[in-house]
């Protein structure tokens, strides 16, 4: 397993515990237990070889699509968004299928490109991305659907699809979507209200601070070293979920926020190492190709969502409801992101397994001579 990836996950989980303890002390035991369970799942998944993920990718992806369909009919919303359908409940178990669907899309596209290649396969891959994204968009969950669509684009590029083909695909899809954009915004007016409310947020404030302003206040109060999880503070909405970075900053200060960024950088670095080491494997087998796509997609799952969450907390993006991976309270997200890290571990181990036999054997000498 990758040591720096383990360090990154432990750092994020510990910072998440401090953030949740700061905002909602009553949830610390529950969150801690789920964090330990998620860490254990990472170690279990990391023991599997990439060929297992690639072999069972299609059934798993179809299963996630079935969950998304069930959500459209039997899903439930939240207290703040009662008109949405984003959660499924099976007895005491309550989870968000869109989180699992992200991982399903990563596995499916990695399996598809490793088996079929990238030549003349753009239409099939596009249908997979659009089908998954559309089901999430209908919940409606615009933030997650945009992230999922971006994930598909990154996976295409990581698999080797030419950037010109991807650009043409985006232009064509944009032209097709134009007639439906207006209808979608009419049916879900909160999207424009949230966007314009964000653009004009300083003008719309009559008294006090809004959610983003309160988060900025907590970050500034944290200073360099923080005030600790038991420091005196105001309460505000989503301080333990969407705005948990403010709680982390309040408790640990600039030091904790810097460690947060460092942990995400370690995840990016590990995935890039997988791609770099894979270029030294000769010949490039479908499993190694699939492993690199898996690692890149799993990395973007975590870091791409972290970027959106942090941009919202910084006031750059409108509030989207996207949690901070491995830090925010919420078992669906923390478990799925932990599984994604397990996939990166698996890809790294597989690439390293192939290197010694190929670098030191006589076959490599013959290939180098050619």
Short mmCIF file of C-alpha atoms in Angstrom, two decimals:
data_model
loop_
_atom_site.label_atom_id
_atom_site.label_comp_id
_atom_site.label_asym_id
_atom_site.label_seq_id
_atom_site.Cartn_x
_atom_site.Cartn_y
_atom_site.Cartn_z
CA UNK A 1 0.00 0.00 0.00
CA UNK A 2 1.04 3.60 -0.57
CA UNK A 3 2.32 5.14 2.66
CA UNK A 4 1.60 8.70 1.58
CA UNK A 5 -1.97 7.75 0.65
CA UNK A 6 -2.51 6.23 4.10
CA UNK A 7 -1.11 9.41 5.67
CA UNK A 8 -3.47 11.53 3.55
CA UNK A 9 -6.54 9.51 4.55
CA UNK A 10 -5.69 9.48 8.25
CA UNK A 11 -5.03 13.23 8.18
CA UNK A 12 -8.37 13.94 6.55
CA UNK A 13 -10.28 11.64 8.89
CA UNK A 14 -8.66 13.18 11.98
CA UNK A 15 -9.36 16.71 10.74
CA UNK A 16 -12.92 15.63 10.02
CA UNK A 17 -13.29 14.37 13.58
CA UNK A 18 -12.07 17.72 14.90
CA UNK A 19 -14.42 19.62 12.58
CA UNK A 20 -17.46 17.57 13.54
CA UNK A 21 -16.53 17.77 17.23
CA UNK A 22 -16.39 21.56 16.89
CA UNK A 23 -19.73 21.97 15.11
CA UNK A 24 -21.74 19.04 16.49
CA UNK A 25 -20.17 17.43 19.58
CA UNK A 26 -23.16 15.11 19.90
CA UNK A 27 -22.21 13.39 16.61
CA UNK A 28 -18.56 12.74 17.36
CA UNK A 29 -18.99 9.10 18.48
CA UNK A 30 -21.16 8.28 15.49
CA UNK A 31 -18.77 9.98 13.07
CA UNK A 32 -15.72 8.37 14.65
CA UNK A 33 -17.18 4.88 14.32
CA UNK A 34 -18.06 5.44 10.68
CA UNK A 35 -14.60 6.85 9.99
CA UNK A 36 -12.96 3.73 11.42
CA UNK A 37 -15.27 1.51 9.38
CA UNK A 38 -14.47 3.46 6.21
CA UNK A 39 -10.73 3.17 6.92
CA UNK A 40 -11.10 -0.57 7.33
CA UNK A 41 -12.96 -0.80 4.00
CA UNK A 42 -10.07 1.01 2.33
CA UNK A 43 -7.63 -1.64 3.51
CA UNK A 44 -9.94 -4.45 2.39
CA UNK A 45 -10.50 -3.02 -1.09
CA UNK A 46 -6.78 -2.29 -1.46
CA UNK A 47 -6.07 -6.02 -1.26
CA UNK A 48 -7.99 -6.68 -4.46
CA UNK A 49 -6.26 -6.55 -7.82
CA UNK A 50 -7.45 -4.13 -10.53
CA UNK A 51 -8.62 -7.04 -12.67
CA UNK A 52 -11.35 -7.68 -10.09
CA UNK A 53 -12.67 -4.12 -10.43
CA UNK A 54 -12.46 -4.28 -14.22
CA UNK A 55 -14.21 -7.64 -14.40
CA UNK A 56 -17.19 -6.71 -12.23
CA UNK A 57 -17.40 -3.06 -13.31
CA UNK A 58 -20.39 -3.42 -15.63
CA UNK A 59 -22.66 -5.26 -13.13
CA UNK A 60 -21.72 -2.76 -10.43
CA UNK A 61 -22.38 0.21 -12.73
CA UNK A 62 -25.79 -1.22 -13.74
CA UNK A 63 -26.56 -1.73 -10.06
CA UNK A 64 -25.83 1.94 -9.35
CA UNK A 65 -28.08 2.96 -12.25
CA UNK A 66 -30.87 0.85 -10.74
CA UNK A 67 -30.36 2.62 -7.41
CA UNK A 68 -30.59 6.00 -9.14
CA UNK A 69 -33.83 4.94 -10.84
CA UNK A 70 -35.25 3.81 -7.50
CA UNK A 71 -34.29 7.18 -6.06
CA UNK A 72 -36.37 9.01 -8.68
CA UNK A 73 -39.48 7.05 -7.60
CA UNK A 74 -38.93 6.32 -3.91
CA UNK A 75 -36.20 8.77 -2.90
CA UNK A 76 -36.47 11.31 -0.13
CA UNK A 77 -35.27 14.87 0.21
CA UNK A 78 -33.91 16.80 3.14
CA UNK A 79 -35.37 19.36 5.49
CA UNK A 80 -33.87 22.19 3.47
CA UNK A 81 -34.72 20.62 0.07
CA UNK A 82 -38.00 18.73 0.52
CA UNK A 83 -38.76 18.77 -3.22
CA UNK A 84 -35.69 16.76 -4.13
CA UNK A 85 -35.21 12.98 -4.17
CA UNK A 86 -31.62 12.17 -3.30
CA UNK A 87 -31.72 9.60 -0.51
CA UNK A 88 -32.88 6.00 -0.26
CA UNK A 89 -33.87 4.29 2.97
CA UNK A 90 -33.79 0.53 3.57
CA UNK A 91 -34.81 0.07 7.18
CA UNK A 92 -32.20 1.77 9.37
CA UNK A 93 -29.85 2.28 6.40
CA UNK A 94 -30.05 5.67 4.68
CA UNK A 95 -27.63 6.54 1.90
CA UNK A 96 -27.19 8.70 -1.21
CA UNK A 97 -27.00 6.56 -4.40
CA UNK A 98 -25.36 9.35 -6.41
CA UNK A 99 -22.20 8.93 -4.29
CA UNK A 100 -21.99 5.25 -5.19
CA UNK A 101 -22.76 6.07 -8.84
CA UNK A 102 -19.56 8.13 -9.10
CA UNK A 103 -17.49 5.08 -8.25
CA UNK A 104 -19.60 2.96 -10.59
CA UNK A 105 -18.87 5.32 -13.49
CA UNK A 106 -15.13 5.23 -12.76
CA UNK A 107 -15.05 1.43 -12.76
CA UNK A 108 -17.21 1.12 -15.87
CA UNK A 109 -15.26 3.56 -18.04
CA UNK A 110 -11.92 2.12 -16.91
CA UNK A 111 -13.13 -1.39 -17.76
CA UNK A 112 -14.60 -0.27 -21.08
CA UNK A 113 -11.48 1.54 -22.30
CA UNK A 114 -9.11 -1.19 -21.11
CA UNK A 115 -11.09 -3.84 -23.00
CA UNK A 116 -12.14 -1.97 -26.12
CA UNK A 117 -9.49 0.74 -26.52
CA UNK A 118 -10.20 4.38 -27.30
CA UNK A 119 -10.42 4.31 -31.08
CA UNK A 120 -13.95 4.94 -32.37
CA UNK A 121 -15.42 4.30 -28.90
CA UNK A 122 -16.41 7.87 -28.07
CA UNK A 123 -20.14 7.41 -28.66
CA UNK A 124 -20.42 4.41 -26.33
CA UNK A 125 -18.46 6.15 -23.58
CA UNK A 126 -20.54 9.29 -24.05
CA UNK A 127 -23.77 7.35 -23.57
CA UNK A 128 -22.45 5.89 -20.32
CA UNK A 129 -21.53 9.33 -18.99
CA UNK A 130 -24.76 11.00 -20.11
CA UNK A 131 -26.97 8.18 -18.78
CA UNK A 132 -25.42 8.32 -15.31
CA UNK A 133 -25.32 12.10 -15.17
CA UNK A 134 -28.89 12.51 -16.39
CA UNK A 135 -30.32 10.30 -13.65
CA UNK A 136 -28.58 12.44 -11.02
CA UNK A 137 -29.68 15.65 -12.76
CA UNK A 138 -33.32 14.57 -12.54
CA UNK A 139 -33.24 14.18 -8.74
CA UNK A 140 -32.43 17.18 -9.07
CA UNK A 141 -28.82 17.50 -7.93
CA UNK A 142 -27.03 19.95 -10.20
CA UNK A 143 -23.80 20.12 -8.19
CA UNK A 144 -23.25 16.35 -8.14
CA UNK A 145 -24.28 15.94 -11.79
CA UNK A 146 -21.74 18.57 -12.90
CA UNK A 147 -19.05 16.81 -10.88
CA UNK A 148 -20.03 13.46 -12.38
CA UNK A 149 -19.95 14.84 -15.91
CA UNK A 150 -16.51 16.34 -15.26
CA UNK A 151 -15.40 12.98 -13.89
CA UNK A 152 -16.38 11.33 -17.16
CA UNK A 153 -14.39 13.88 -19.18
CA UNK A 154 -11.30 13.34 -17.01
CA UNK A 155 -11.62 9.56 -17.42
CA UNK A 156 -11.80 9.95 -21.21
CA UNK A 157 -8.63 12.01 -21.21
CA UNK A 158 -6.85 9.62 -18.83
CA UNK A 159 -7.77 6.68 -21.07
CA UNK A 160 -6.13 8.34 -24.07
CA UNK A 161 -9.01 9.94 -25.97
CA UNK A 162 -7.72 12.89 -28.00
CA UNK A 163 -8.50 16.32 -26.62
CA UNK A 164 -9.88 17.36 -30.02
CA UNK A 165 -12.40 14.52 -29.88
CA UNK A 166 -13.38 15.46 -26.34
CA UNK A 167 -13.84 19.09 -27.39
CA UNK A 168 -16.05 18.07 -30.29
CA UNK A 169 -18.07 15.86 -27.98
CA UNK A 170 -18.61 18.74 -25.56
CA UNK A 171 -19.70 21.12 -28.34
CA UNK A 172 -22.13 18.61 -29.82
CA UNK A 173 -23.59 17.75 -26.42
CA UNK A 174 -23.94 21.44 -25.58
CA UNK A 175 -25.91 22.09 -28.77
CA UNK A 176 -28.21 19.15 -28.04
CA UNK A 177 -28.78 20.32 -24.45
CA UNK A 178 -29.69 23.94 -25.28
CA UNK A 179 -33.44 23.32 -25.85
CA UNK A 180 -33.71 21.52 -22.50
CA UNK A 181 -31.81 23.99 -20.32
CA UNK A 182 -34.62 26.55 -20.19
CA UNK A 183 -37.23 23.93 -19.29
CA UNK A 184 -35.01 22.49 -16.57
CA UNK A 185 -34.45 25.91 -15.01
CA UNK A 186 -38.18 26.67 -15.15
CA UNK A 187 -38.98 23.44 -13.32
CA UNK A 188 -36.27 24.09 -10.72
CA UNK A 189 -36.21 27.86 -10.13
CA UNK A 190 -34.13 27.51 -6.97
CA UNK A 191 -31.03 27.05 -9.17
CA UNK A 192 -31.20 30.55 -10.63
CA UNK A 193 -32.27 31.99 -7.28
CA UNK A 194 -29.23 30.44 -5.64
CA UNK A 195 -26.93 31.63 -8.43
CA UNK A 196 -28.14 35.23 -8.46
CA UNK A 197 -28.34 35.22 -4.68
CA UNK A 198 -24.67 34.29 -4.62
CA UNK A 199 -23.69 36.93 -7.18
CA UNK A 200 -25.54 39.63 -5.23
CA UNK A 201 -24.99 38.18 -1.76
CA UNK A 202 -23.51 41.36 -0.28
CA UNK A 203 -26.45 43.43 -1.49
CA UNK A 204 -29.05 41.01 -0.20
CA UNK A 205 -27.80 40.96 3.37
CA UNK A 206 -29.90 43.14 5.61
CA UNK A 207 -28.67 42.18 9.07
CA UNK A 208 -25.76 39.96 10.08
CA UNK A 209 -23.92 37.42 7.95
CA UNK A 210 -25.04 34.70 5.59
CA UNK A 211 -23.76 31.10 5.68
CA UNK A 212 -20.56 31.87 3.76
CA UNK A 213 -19.92 34.97 5.86
CA UNK A 214 -20.26 32.95 9.07
CA UNK A 215 -17.81 30.38 7.70
CA UNK A 216 -15.32 33.14 6.91
CA UNK A 217 -15.74 34.47 10.44
CA UNK A 218 -14.91 31.07 11.92
CA UNK A 219 -11.85 30.76 9.71
CA UNK A 220 -10.59 34.17 10.77
CA UNK A 221 -11.22 33.46 14.47
CA UNK A 222 -9.10 30.29 14.19
CA UNK A 223 -5.94 32.30 13.59
CA UNK A 224 -2.69 30.39 13.16
CA UNK A 225 -3.20 27.58 15.68
CA UNK A 226 -6.96 27.47 16.26
CA UNK A 227 -9.14 27.75 19.35
CA UNK A 228 -9.75 24.04 19.80
CA UNK A 229 -12.98 22.08 19.27
CA UNK A 230 -14.46 23.45 22.51
CA UNK A 231 -13.82 27.12 21.74
CA UNK A 232 -16.79 29.53 22.00
CA UNK A 233 -18.45 30.02 18.64
CA UNK A 234 -21.77 30.71 16.91
CA UNK A 235 -23.80 27.95 15.36
CA UNK A 236 -24.96 28.03 11.76
CA UNK A 237 -26.36 25.69 9.14
CA UNK A 238 -24.17 22.89 7.68
CA UNK A 239 -21.15 23.70 9.86
CA UNK A 240 -20.46 19.93 10.14
CA UNK A 241 -21.22 19.04 6.51
CA UNK A 242 -20.88 21.48 3.60
CA UNK A 243 -19.00 24.14 5.61
CA UNK A 244 -16.93 21.79 7.74
CA UNK A 245 -13.69 23.41 6.57
CA UNK A 246 -14.67 26.48 8.60
CA UNK A 247 -15.09 24.30 11.70
CA UNK A 248 -11.70 22.70 11.00
CA UNK A 249 -10.14 26.15 10.62
CA UNK A 250 -11.77 27.36 13.83
CA UNK A 251 -10.45 24.39 15.82
CA UNK A 252 -7.00 24.02 14.25
CA UNK A 253 -6.34 27.37 12.60
CA UNK A 254 -4.26 27.94 9.49
CA UNK A 255 -2.12 24.93 10.42
CA UNK A 256 -5.08 22.56 10.13
CA UNK A 257 -6.30 24.05 6.85
CA UNK A 258 -2.77 23.77 5.44
CA UNK A 259 -2.65 20.11 6.46
CA UNK A 260 -6.01 19.65 4.73
CA UNK A 261 -4.61 20.95 1.44
CA UNK A 262 -1.46 18.90 1.94
CA UNK A 263 -3.50 15.70 2.35
CA UNK A 264 -5.38 16.27 -0.90
CA UNK A 265 -2.08 17.02 -2.64
CA UNK A 266 -0.77 13.64 -1.45
CA UNK A 267 -3.75 11.95 -3.11
CA UNK A 268 -3.05 13.73 -6.40
CA UNK A 269 0.65 12.87 -6.14
CA UNK A 270 -0.05 9.18 -5.57
CA UNK A 271 -2.37 8.91 -8.58
CA UNK A 272 0.17 10.69 -10.79
CA UNK A 273 2.85 8.26 -9.58
CA UNK A 274 0.68 5.37 -10.74
CA UNK A 275 0.43 6.89 -14.23
CA UNK A 276 4.15 7.64 -14.31
CA UNK A 277 5.21 4.15 -13.24
CA UNK A 278 2.79 2.58 -15.71
CA UNK A 279 4.66 4.19 -18.61
CA UNK A 280 7.70 2.05 -17.69
CA UNK A 281 5.76 -1.20 -17.99
CA UNK A 282 6.36 -2.90 -21.34
CA UNK A 283 4.23 -4.10 -22.95
CA UNK A 284 1.29 -2.05 -21.70
CA UNK A 285 -1.32 -4.66 -20.81
CA UNK A 286 -5.06 -3.95 -20.64
CA UNK A 287 -4.93 -4.45 -16.86
CA UNK A 288 -2.17 -1.85 -16.41
CA UNK A 289 -4.01 0.56 -18.70
CA UNK A 290 -7.18 0.01 -16.69
CA UNK A 291 -5.28 0.49 -13.43
CA UNK A 292 -4.02 3.93 -14.51
CA UNK A 293 -7.53 5.01 -15.53
CA UNK A 294 -8.90 3.70 -12.23
CA UNK A 295 -6.31 5.62 -10.21
CA UNK A 296 -6.87 8.87 -12.12
CA UNK A 297 -10.65 8.61 -11.91
CA UNK A 298 -10.64 7.75 -8.20
CA UNK A 299 -8.29 10.66 -7.55
CA UNK A 300 -10.56 13.12 -9.36
CA UNK A 301 -13.55 11.75 -7.45
CA UNK A 302 -11.93 12.90 -4.22
CA UNK A 303 -9.96 15.99 -5.21
CA UNK A 304 -12.47 17.36 -7.73
CA UNK A 305 -15.22 17.30 -5.13
CA UNK A 306 -12.88 18.82 -2.55
CA UNK A 307 -12.13 21.69 -4.93
CA UNK A 308 -15.83 22.46 -5.40
CA UNK A 309 -16.55 22.31 -1.66
CA UNK A 310 -13.62 24.57 -0.79
CA UNK A 311 -14.55 27.00 -3.56
CA UNK A 312 -18.05 27.26 -2.07
CA UNK A 313 -16.62 27.88 1.40
CA UNK A 314 -14.34 30.55 -0.05
CA UNK A 315 -17.35 32.28 -1.64
CA UNK A 316 -16.24 31.61 -5.23
CA UNK A 317 -19.11 29.23 -6.10
CA UNK A 318 -22.77 29.24 -5.06
CA UNK A 319 -23.75 26.80 -2.32
CA UNK A 320 -24.04 23.36 -3.94
CA UNK A 321 -24.51 20.96 -1.05
CA UNK A 322 -21.38 18.99 -1.99
CA UNK A 323 -19.60 17.57 1.11
CA UNK A 324 -15.85 17.80 1.72
CA UNK A 325 -14.49 14.28 1.00
CA UNK A 326 -13.41 12.29 4.06
CA UNK A 327 -13.96 15.31 6.29
CA UNK A 328 -17.67 16.19 6.26
CA UNK A 329 -20.18 14.29 8.35
CA UNK A 330 -22.11 11.77 6.25
CA UNK A 331 -21.50 8.05 5.79
CA UNK A 332 -22.38 7.81 2.06
CA UNK A 333 -19.64 10.21 1.08
CA UNK A 334 -16.97 9.07 3.51
CA UNK A 335 -17.45 5.39 2.61
CA UNK A 336 -17.45 5.96 -1.15
CA UNK A 337 -14.36 8.17 -1.01
CA UNK A 338 -12.59 5.60 1.17
CA UNK A 339 -13.37 2.92 -1.40
CA UNK A 340 -11.94 5.21 -4.09
CA UNK A 341 -8.69 5.46 -2.12
CA UNK A 342 -8.65 1.67 -1.89
CA UNK A 343 -8.83 1.54 -5.69
CA UNK A 344 -5.78 3.83 -5.94
CA UNK A 345 -3.89 1.57 -3.50
CA UNK A 346 -4.76 -1.42 -5.66
CA UNK A 347 -3.62 0.29 -8.86
CA UNK A 348 -0.33 1.35 -7.29
CA UNK A 349 0.42 -2.14 -6.02
CA UNK A 350 -0.37 -3.71 -9.39
CA UNK A 351 1.90 -1.33 -11.29
CA UNK A 352 4.72 -1.90 -8.80
CA UNK A 353 4.19 -5.65 -9.08
CA UNK A 354 4.77 -5.51 -12.82
CA UNK A 355 7.90 -3.35 -12.68
CA UNK A 356 10.52 -5.69 -11.07
CA UNK A 357 9.88 -8.64 -13.39
CA UNK A 358 9.90 -6.43 -16.47
CA UNK A 359 12.83 -4.20 -15.55
CA UNK A 360 15.22 -6.93 -14.50
CA UNK A 361 14.36 -9.71 -16.94
CA UNK A 362 15.98 -10.54 -20.29
CA UNK A 363 12.84 -9.59 -22.20
CA UNK A 364 13.30 -5.96 -21.25
CA UNK A 365 16.83 -5.97 -22.64
CA UNK A 366 15.52 -7.26 -25.97
CA UNK A 367 12.78 -4.62 -26.08
CA UNK A 368 15.27 -1.87 -25.23
CA UNK A 369 17.58 -3.06 -27.98
CA UNK A 370 14.79 -2.72 -30.51
#
